[in-house]
Tab-separated table of C-alpha atoms in Angstrom:
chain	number	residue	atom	x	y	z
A	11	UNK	CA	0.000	0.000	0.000
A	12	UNK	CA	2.834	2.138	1.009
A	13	UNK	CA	4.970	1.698	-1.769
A	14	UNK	CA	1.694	2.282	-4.334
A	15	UNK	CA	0.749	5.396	-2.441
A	16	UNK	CA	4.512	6.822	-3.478
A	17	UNK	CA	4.509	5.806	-7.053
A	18	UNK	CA	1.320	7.667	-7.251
A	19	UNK	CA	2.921	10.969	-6.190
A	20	UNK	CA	6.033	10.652	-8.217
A	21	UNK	CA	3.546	9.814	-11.120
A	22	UNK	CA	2.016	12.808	-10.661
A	23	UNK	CA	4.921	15.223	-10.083
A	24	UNK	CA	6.381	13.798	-13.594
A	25	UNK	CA	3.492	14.704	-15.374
A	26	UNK	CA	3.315	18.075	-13.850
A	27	UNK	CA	6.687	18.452	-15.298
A	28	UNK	CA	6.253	17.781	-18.408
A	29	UNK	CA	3.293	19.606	-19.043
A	30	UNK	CA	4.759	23.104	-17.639
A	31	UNK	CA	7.597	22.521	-20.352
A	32	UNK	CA	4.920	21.966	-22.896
A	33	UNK	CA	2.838	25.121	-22.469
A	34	UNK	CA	6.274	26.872	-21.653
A	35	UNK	CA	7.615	25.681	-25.238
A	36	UNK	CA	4.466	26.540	-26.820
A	37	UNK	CA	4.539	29.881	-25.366
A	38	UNK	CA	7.611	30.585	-26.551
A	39	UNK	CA	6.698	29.599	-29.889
A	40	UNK	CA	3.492	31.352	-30.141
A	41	UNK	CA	5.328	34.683	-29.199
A	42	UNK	CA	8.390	33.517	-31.842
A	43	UNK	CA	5.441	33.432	-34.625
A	44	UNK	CA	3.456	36.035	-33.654
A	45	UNK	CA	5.917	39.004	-32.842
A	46	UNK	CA	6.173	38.981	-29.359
A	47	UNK	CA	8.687	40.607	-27.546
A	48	UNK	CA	10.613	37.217	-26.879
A	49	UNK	CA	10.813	36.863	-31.059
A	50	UNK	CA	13.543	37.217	-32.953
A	51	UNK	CA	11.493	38.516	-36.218
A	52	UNK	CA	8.387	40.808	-36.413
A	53	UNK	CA	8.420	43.449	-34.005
A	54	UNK	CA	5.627	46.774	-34.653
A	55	UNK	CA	5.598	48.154	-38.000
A	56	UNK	CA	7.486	51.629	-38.244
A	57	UNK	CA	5.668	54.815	-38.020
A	58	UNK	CA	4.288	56.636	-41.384
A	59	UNK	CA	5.726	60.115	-41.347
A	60	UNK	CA	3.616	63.235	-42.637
A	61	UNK	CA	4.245	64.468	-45.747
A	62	UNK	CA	4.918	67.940	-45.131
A	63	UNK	CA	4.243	70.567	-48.305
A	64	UNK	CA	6.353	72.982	-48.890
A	65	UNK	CA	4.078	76.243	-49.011
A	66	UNK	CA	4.605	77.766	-52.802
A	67	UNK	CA	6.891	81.192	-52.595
A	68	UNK	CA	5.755	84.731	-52.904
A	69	UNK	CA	6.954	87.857	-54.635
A	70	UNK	CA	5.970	91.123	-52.993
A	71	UNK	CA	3.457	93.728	-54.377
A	72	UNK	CA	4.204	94.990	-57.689
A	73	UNK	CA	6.035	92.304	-58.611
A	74	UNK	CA	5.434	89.783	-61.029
A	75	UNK	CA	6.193	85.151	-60.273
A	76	UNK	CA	7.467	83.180	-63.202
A	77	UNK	CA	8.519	80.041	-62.899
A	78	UNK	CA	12.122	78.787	-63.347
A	79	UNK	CA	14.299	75.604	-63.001
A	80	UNK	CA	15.493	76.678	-59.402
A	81	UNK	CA	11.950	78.132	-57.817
A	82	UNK	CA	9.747	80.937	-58.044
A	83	UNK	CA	10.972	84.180	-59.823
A	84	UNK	CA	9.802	87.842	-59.591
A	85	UNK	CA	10.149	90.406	-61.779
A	86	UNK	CA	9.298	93.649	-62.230
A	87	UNK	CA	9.652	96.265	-65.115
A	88	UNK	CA	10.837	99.619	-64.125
A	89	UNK	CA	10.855	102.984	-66.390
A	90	UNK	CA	14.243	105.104	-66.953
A	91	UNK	CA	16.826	106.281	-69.532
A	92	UNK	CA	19.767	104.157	-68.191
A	93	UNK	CA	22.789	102.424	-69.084
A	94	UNK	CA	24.076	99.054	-68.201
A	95	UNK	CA	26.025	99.125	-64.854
A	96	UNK	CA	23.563	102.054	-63.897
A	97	UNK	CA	20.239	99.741	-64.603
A	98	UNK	CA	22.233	97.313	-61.978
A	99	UNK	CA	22.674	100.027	-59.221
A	100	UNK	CA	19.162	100.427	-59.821
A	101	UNK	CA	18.254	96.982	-59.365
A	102	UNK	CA	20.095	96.502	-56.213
A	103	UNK	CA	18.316	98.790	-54.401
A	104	UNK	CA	15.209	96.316	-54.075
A	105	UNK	CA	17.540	93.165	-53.401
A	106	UNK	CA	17.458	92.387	-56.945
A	107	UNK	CA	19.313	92.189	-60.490
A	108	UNK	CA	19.122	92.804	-63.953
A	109	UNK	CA	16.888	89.909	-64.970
A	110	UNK	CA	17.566	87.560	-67.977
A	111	UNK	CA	15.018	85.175	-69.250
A	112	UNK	CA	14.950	81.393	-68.745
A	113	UNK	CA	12.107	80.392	-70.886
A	114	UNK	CA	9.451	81.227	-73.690
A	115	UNK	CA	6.816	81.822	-70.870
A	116	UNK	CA	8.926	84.144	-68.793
A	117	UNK	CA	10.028	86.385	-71.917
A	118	UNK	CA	6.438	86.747	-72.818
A	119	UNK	CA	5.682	87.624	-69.421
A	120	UNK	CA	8.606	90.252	-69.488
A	121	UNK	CA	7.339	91.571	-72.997
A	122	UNK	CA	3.886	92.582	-72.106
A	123	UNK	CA	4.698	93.711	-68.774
A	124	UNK	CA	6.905	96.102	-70.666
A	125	UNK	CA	3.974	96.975	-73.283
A	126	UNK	CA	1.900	97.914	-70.145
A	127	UNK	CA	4.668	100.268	-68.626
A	128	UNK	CA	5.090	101.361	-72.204
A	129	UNK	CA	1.327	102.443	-72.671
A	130	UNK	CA	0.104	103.396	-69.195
A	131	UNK	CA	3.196	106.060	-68.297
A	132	UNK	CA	4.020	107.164	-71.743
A	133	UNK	CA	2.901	107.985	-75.436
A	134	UNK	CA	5.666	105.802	-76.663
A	135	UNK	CA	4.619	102.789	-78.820
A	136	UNK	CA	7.953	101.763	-79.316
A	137	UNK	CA	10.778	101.011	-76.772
A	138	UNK	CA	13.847	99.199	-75.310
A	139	UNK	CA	14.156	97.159	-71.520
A	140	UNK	CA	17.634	96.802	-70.177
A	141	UNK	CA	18.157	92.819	-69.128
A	142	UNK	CA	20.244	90.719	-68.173
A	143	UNK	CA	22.388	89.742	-70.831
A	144	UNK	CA	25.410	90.517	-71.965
A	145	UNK	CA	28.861	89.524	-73.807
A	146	UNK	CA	32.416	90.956	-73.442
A	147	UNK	CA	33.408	91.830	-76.825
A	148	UNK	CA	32.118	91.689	-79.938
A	149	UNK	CA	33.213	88.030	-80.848
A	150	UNK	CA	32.746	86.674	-77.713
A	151	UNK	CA	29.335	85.016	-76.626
A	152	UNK	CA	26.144	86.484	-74.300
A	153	UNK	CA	25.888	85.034	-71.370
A	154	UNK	CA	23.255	85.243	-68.289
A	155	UNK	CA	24.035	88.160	-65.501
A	156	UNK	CA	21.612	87.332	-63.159
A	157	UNK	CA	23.249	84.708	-61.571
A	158	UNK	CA	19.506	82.529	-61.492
A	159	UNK	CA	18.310	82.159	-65.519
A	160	UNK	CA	19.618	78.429	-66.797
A	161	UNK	CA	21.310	78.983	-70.186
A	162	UNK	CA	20.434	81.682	-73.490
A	163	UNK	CA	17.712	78.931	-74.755
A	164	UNK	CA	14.719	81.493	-74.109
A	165	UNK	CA	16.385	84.321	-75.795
A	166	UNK	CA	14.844	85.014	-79.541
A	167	UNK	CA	16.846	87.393	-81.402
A	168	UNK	CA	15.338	89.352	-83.900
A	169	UNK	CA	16.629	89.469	-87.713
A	170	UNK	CA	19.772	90.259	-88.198
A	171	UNK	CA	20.904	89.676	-84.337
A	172	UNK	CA	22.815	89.955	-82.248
A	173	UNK	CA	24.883	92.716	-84.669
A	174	UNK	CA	28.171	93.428	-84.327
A	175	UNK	CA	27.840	97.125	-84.473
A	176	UNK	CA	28.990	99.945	-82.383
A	177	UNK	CA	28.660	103.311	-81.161
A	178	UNK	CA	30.612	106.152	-79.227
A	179	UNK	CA	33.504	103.949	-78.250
A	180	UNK	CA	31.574	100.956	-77.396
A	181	UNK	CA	30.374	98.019	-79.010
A	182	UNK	CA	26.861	96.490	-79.218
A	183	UNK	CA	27.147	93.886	-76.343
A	184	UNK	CA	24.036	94.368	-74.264
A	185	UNK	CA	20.894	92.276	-75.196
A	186	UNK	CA	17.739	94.031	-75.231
A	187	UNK	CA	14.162	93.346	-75.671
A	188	UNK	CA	12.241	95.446	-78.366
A	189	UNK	CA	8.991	96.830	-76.879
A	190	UNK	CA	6.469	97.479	-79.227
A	191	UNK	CA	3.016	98.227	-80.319
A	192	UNK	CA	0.898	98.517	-83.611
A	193	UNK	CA	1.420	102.204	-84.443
A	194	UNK	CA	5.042	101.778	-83.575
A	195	UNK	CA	8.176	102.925	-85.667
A	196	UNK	CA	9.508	99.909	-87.369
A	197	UNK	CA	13.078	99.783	-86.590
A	198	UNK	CA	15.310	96.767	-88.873
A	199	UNK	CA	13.790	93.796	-88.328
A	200	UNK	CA	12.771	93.675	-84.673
A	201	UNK	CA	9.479	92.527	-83.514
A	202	UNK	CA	8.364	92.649	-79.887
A	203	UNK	CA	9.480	90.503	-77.286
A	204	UNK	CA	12.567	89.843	-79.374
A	205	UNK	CA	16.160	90.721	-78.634
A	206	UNK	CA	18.733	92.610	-80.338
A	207	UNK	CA	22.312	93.597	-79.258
A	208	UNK	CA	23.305	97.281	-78.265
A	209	UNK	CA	25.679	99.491	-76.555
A	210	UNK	CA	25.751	98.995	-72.905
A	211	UNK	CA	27.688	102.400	-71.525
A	212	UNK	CA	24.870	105.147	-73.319
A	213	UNK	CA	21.301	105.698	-73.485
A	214	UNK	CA	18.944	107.914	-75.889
A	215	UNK	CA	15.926	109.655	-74.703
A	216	UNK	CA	14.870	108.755	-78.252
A	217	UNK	CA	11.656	105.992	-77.434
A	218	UNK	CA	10.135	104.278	-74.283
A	219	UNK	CA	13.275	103.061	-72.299
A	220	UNK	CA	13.391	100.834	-69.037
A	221	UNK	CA	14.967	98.068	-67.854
A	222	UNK	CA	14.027	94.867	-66.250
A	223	UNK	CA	14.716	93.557	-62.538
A	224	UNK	CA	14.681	89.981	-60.760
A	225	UNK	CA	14.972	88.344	-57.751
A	226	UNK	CA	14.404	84.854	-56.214
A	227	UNK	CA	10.298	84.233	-54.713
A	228	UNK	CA	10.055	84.170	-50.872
């Protein structure tokens, strides 16, 4: 009786064993498979960041966004008999620069902004703007001033242009847009919106004149 009393217990105590490593295994295993903290794979899936915009960049009042390879763009046409280093000075004093053009869009932009400086301040149908553009000598080529505009692609020269004229000790290297509407003196072959080279150091109170500034949007 004794002896069947004490196989009962050790019966008992093997069985308890066994099943505690059982459940313990298959805990183990449910928290390997599942992603459990004791896993070695799994684990919570990472956090979606917000996209955050961007807001799109501003040019003051008066002032005029295009669109260029490197952001927004303002510019702004401004009236006055000037010469090249002198339309600079000018330009400087709002933050900006003489301002080229990077594309079809922006030198249409330029051109009627010009025609309705042109018209609304003057009698002038015909005119110049002072830009950005520029060469060193007469066989050397334009290049961009503004230190923004990608490249001369955008720039249409008229007939004929650039020339390689001159005039009071100075040669033909600024670009300019012809400003013009019907009624106008037809001058060569320029049409409006189009470029043509000419001195950069004088200035002739002879037709609309202005000059063009830019500066990067805010």
């Amino acid at each position: 009786m004794r002896f069947l009393v004490i196989f009962g217990v050790l019966f008992v105590t093997v069985n308890s064993i066994v099943f505690d490593d059982d459940s313990s295994s298959g805990s183990h295993e449910s928290s390997y498979y599942s992603g459990g903290r004791g896993g070695h794979h799994g684990g919570r899936p990472p956090k979606h960041q917000p996209v955050t915009e961007r807001p799109e960049t501003k040019c003051e009042p008066g002032w005029t966004r295009v669109h260029r390879q490197s952001g927004g763009w303002c510019v702004k046409v401004f009236v006055g008999m000037t010469n090249q280093p002198q339309a600079e000075l000018l330009c400087a004093q709002h933050g900006a620069r003489l301002s080229a053009v990077e594309n079809h869009e922006e030198r249409e932009t330029i051109a009627e902004l010009g025609r309705v400086m042109m018209t609304t301040t003057s009698a002038w149908k015909f005119g110049t703007l002072r830009t950005g553009i520029k060469r060193d000598t007469l066989h050397s080529p334009f290049y961009i001033t503004d230190g923004n505009a990608k490249g001369l692609n955008a720039v249409k020269w008229s007939g004929g242009e650039p020339n390689q004229g001159s005039y009071g000790g100075g040669g033909n290297n600024c670009g300019m847009m012809w400003i013009w509407v019907p009624g106008g003196k037809q001058v060569r072959q320029r049409r409006h919106g189009e470029f043509f080279s000419m001195v950069c150091h004088m200035s002739w109170n002879d037709r609309f004149r202005g000059y063009v500034c830019g500066k990067p949007a805010v």
